[in-house]
C-alpha positions as a printed NumPy array, in Angstrom:
array([[-14.499,  -6.154,  32.643],
       [-12.007,  -4.296,  30.254],
       [ -9.598,  -5.927,  28.693],
       [ -6.832,  -4.211,  28.501],
       [ -3.816,  -6.858,  26.384],
       [ -0.328,  -6.493,  27.158],
       [  2.202,  -4.052,  25.645],
       [ -0.509,  -2.275,  24.564],
       [  0.397,   0.951,  26.78 ],
       [ -2.873,   0.669,  28.383],
       [ -5.665,   0.897,  25.153],
       [ -8.515,  -0.309,  26.696],
       [-10.738,  -3.066,  24.262],
       [-14.87 ,  -2.836,  26.042],
       [-15.999,  -6.223,  24.219],
       [-15.056,  -9.324,  21.957],
       [-15.966,  -6.518,  18.752],
       [-13.814,  -3.971,  19.959],
       [-10.899,  -6.533,  20.216],
       [-11.756,  -7.865,  17.423],
       [-11.371,  -4.082,  15.383],
       [ -8.562,  -3.27 ,  17.29 ],
       [ -7.156,  -6.51 ,  15.399],
       [ -7.982,  -5.516,  12.143],
       [ -7.017,  -2.336,  12.297],
       [ -3.5  ,  -3.813,  12.729],
       [ -3.932,  -6.42 ,  10.325],
       [ -5.012,  -2.979,   7.512],
       [ -1.657,  -1.417,   8.835],
       [  0.502,  -4.943,   8.189],
       [ -0.509,  -5.123,   5.174],
       [ -0.488,  -1.511,   3.547],
       [  2.864,  -1.23 ,   4.466],
       [  3.615,  -4.833,   3.315],
       [  2.159,  -3.102,  -0.458],
       [  3.825,   0.421,   0.291],
       [  6.925,  -1.736,   0.678],
       [  6.413,  -3.232,  -2.968],
       [  5.922,  -0.86 ,  -4.739],
       [  9.183,   1.388,  -2.905],
       [ 11.102,  -2.086,  -4.502],
       [  9.388,  -1.847,  -7.859],
       [ 10.114,   1.516,  -8.313],
       [ 13.157,   1.22 ,  -7.462],
       [ 14.164,  -1.768, -10.257],
       [ 12.662,   1.042, -12.356],
       [ 14.53 ,   4.095, -12.296],
       [ 17.756,   1.685, -11.902],
       [ 17.293,   0.868, -15.511],
       [ 17.586,   3.551, -18.157],
       [ 17.353,   1.488, -21.01 ],
       [ 13.815,   2.091, -23.54 ],
       [ 13.659,  -1.842, -23.962],
       [ 11.503,  -4.981, -23.798],
       [ 12.839,  -5.578, -19.732],
       [ 11.636,  -2.042, -19.335],
       [  8.331,  -2.896, -20.548],
       [  8.265,  -5.773, -17.782],
       [  9.373,  -3.265, -15.16 ],
       [  6.626,  -1.086, -15.625],
       [  4.068,  -3.464, -15.815],
       [  5.973,  -4.785, -12.38 ],
       [  5.27 ,  -1.601, -10.847],
       [  1.804,  -0.449, -11.93 ],
       [  0.84 ,  -3.776, -10.937],
       [  2.193,  -3.118,  -7.38 ],
       [  1.445,   0.704,  -7.323],
       [ -2.111,  -0.295,  -8.68 ],
       [ -2.567,  -2.855,  -5.599],
       [ -1.716,  -0.029,  -2.955],
       [ -3.842,   2.017,  -3.969],
       [ -6.907,  -0.376,  -3.977],
       [ -5.542,  -1.443,  -0.121],
       [ -5.506,   2.619,   1.12 ],
       [ -8.73 ,   3.029,  -0.109],
       [ -9.905,  -0.182,   1.778],
       [ -8.999,   1.963,   4.754],
       [-10.026,   5.355,   3.699],
       [ -6.921,   6.795,   2.038],
       [ -8.625,   8.26 ,  -1.283],
       [ -5.987,  10.725,  -2.54 ],
       [ -3.55 ,   9.168,  -3.804],
       [ -1.028,  12.273,  -4.882],
       [  1.654,  11.547,  -1.987],
       [  1.626,   9.051,  -2.005],
       [  2.717,   9.536,  -5.976],
       [  4.867,  12.119,  -4.454],
       [  6.526,  10.149,  -2.386],
       [  7.137,   7.114,  -3.756],
       [  8.001,   9.817,  -7.221],
       [  5.663,   7.285,  -9.086],
       [  6.257,   8.217, -12.689],
       [  2.872,   9.01 , -15.331],
       [  3.967,   5.913, -17.841],
       [  3.599,   3.681, -14.463],
       [  0.286,   5.857, -13.548],
       [ -1.421,   5.639, -17.918],
       [ -1.224,   1.627, -16.915],
       [ -3.125,   1.246, -13.887],
       [ -5.684,  -1.336, -13.783],
       [ -3.967,  -2.367, -17.433],
       [ -3.539,  -6.665, -18.298]])
């Protein structure tokens, strides 16, 4: 017997494992989206700050942490190349240089 979840547009799930895989894929996509939102917010804050001061250093650090978490999330779902994300989010070299630094 196949399980068809309401509102799933005809996606048939044959076993409990299929159902679990489907739910996990949805959660991974949701987590990636939230991580991307954090990167977008961090980039917006960084781009809005023009001065080269202590506050910018903190913004670069926060952006690097958000980008690092986003890249890890991408790698967990199998996306290994980050060039498109770097271009799409406009991640500057000063942020990329700090990835993984604490």
